[in-house]
CSV table of C-alpha atoms in Angstrom, one decimal:
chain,number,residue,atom,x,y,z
Z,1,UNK,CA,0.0,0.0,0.0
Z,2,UNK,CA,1.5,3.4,-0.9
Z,3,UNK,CA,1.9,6.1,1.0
Z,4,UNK,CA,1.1,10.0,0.4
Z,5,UNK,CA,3.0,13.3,2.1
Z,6,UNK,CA,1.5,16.7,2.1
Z,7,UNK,CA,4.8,18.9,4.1
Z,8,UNK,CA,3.3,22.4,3.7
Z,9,UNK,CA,6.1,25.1,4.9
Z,10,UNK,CA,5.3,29.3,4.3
Z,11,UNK,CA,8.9,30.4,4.2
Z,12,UNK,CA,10.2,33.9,4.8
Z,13,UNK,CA,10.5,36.2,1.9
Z,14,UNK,CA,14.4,36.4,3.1
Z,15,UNK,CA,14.7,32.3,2.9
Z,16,UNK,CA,13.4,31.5,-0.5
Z,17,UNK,CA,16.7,31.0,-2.2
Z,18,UNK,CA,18.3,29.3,1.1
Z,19,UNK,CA,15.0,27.2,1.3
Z,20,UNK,CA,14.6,26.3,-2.2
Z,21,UNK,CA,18.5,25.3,-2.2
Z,22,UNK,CA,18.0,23.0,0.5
Z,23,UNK,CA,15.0,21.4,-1.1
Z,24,UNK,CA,16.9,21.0,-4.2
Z,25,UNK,CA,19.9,18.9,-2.4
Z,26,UNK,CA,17.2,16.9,-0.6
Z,27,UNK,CA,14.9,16.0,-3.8
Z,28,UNK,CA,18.1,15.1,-5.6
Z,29,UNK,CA,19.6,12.5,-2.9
Z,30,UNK,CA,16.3,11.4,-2.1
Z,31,UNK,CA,15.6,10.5,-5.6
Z,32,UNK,CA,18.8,9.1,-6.2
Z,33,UNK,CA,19.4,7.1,-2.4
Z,34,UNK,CA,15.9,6.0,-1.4
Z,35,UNK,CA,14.1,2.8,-2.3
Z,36,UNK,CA,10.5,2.7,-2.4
Z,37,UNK,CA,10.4,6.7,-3.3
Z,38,UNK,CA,7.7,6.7,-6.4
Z,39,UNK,CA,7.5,10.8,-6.4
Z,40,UNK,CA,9.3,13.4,-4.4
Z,41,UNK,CA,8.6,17.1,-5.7
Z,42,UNK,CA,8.4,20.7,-4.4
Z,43,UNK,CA,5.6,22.9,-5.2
Z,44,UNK,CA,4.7,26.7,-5.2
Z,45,UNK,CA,1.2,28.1,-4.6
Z,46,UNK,CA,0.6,30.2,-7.0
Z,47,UNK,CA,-1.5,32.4,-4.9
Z,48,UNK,CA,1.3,32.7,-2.6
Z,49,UNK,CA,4.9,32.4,-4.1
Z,50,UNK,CA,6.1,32.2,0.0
Z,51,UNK,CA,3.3,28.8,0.4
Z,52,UNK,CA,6.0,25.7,-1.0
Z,53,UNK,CA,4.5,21.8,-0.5
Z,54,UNK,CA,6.2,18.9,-0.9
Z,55,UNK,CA,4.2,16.1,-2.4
Z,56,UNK,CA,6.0,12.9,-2.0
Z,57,UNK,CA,4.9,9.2,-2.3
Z,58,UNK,CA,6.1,5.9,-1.0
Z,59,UNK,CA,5.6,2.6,-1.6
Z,60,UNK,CA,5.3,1.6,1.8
Z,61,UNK,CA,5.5,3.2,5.7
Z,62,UNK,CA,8.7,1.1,5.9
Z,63,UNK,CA,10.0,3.1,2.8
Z,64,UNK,CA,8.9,6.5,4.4
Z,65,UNK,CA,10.7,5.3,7.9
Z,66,UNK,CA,14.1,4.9,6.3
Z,67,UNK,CA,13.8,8.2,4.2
Z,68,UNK,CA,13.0,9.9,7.3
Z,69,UNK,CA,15.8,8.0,9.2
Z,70,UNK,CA,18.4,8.5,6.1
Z,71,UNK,CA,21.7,10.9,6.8
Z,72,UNK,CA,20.7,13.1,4.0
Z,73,UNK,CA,17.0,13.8,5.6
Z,74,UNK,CA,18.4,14.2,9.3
Z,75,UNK,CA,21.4,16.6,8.2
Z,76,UNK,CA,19.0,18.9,5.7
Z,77,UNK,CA,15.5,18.6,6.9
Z,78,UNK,CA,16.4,21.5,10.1
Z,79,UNK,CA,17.2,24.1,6.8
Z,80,UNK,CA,13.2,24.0,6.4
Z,81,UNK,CA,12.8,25.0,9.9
Z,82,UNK,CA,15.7,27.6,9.8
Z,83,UNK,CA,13.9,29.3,6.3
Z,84,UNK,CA,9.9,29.0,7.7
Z,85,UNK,CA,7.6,32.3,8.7
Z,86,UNK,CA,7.8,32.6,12.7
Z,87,UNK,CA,4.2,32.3,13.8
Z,88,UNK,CA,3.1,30.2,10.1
Z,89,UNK,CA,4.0,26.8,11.8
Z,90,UNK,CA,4.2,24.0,8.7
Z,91,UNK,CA,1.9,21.1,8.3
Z,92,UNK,CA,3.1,17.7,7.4
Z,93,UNK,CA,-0.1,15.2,6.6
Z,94,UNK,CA,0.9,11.3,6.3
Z,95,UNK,CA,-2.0,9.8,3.8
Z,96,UNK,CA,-2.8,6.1,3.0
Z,97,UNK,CA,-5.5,4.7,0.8
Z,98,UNK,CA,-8.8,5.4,1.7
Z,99,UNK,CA,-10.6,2.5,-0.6
């Protein structure tokens, strides 16, 4: 059974570049390191250019786990934190199948 992620982060208007750098580095090595990653892509409202999502899917909890336990995830997931709006905490929704 695959697995969905909705991370929703509003960054600071000052962080874009930092933020979108650091996204960059993380989409590459999680593309190119993780098993069981089907999709793993960054996303701009276009309503609000400061409003990026990450849309990822996995083919299994298990696959998700080790992403989230890789070296590459634990040394540049704190860059999101360090680039979000103070007082615009981010939202990250887990998903699974429905039907």
């Amino acid at each position: 059974m695959s697995i969905k992620v909705v991370a929703e982060t509003f960054v600071r208007a000052d962080a874009v570049d930092e933020f979108l750098a650091v996204a960059a580095q993380l989409r590459d090595l999680t593309h190119e390191k993780d098993l069981g990653c089907v999709a793993y892509d960054l996303f701009r409202d276009t309503a609000d250019p400061l409003h990026l999502t990450m849309i990822e899917e996995w083919e299994s909890k298990e696959a998700l786990d080790a992403h989230i336990a890789s070296e590459h995830f634990q040394r540049l997931f704190p860059g999101f934190g360090e680039a979000s709006e103070p007082g615009k905490p981010g939202v990250i929704t887990i998903y699974e199948p429905a039907l």
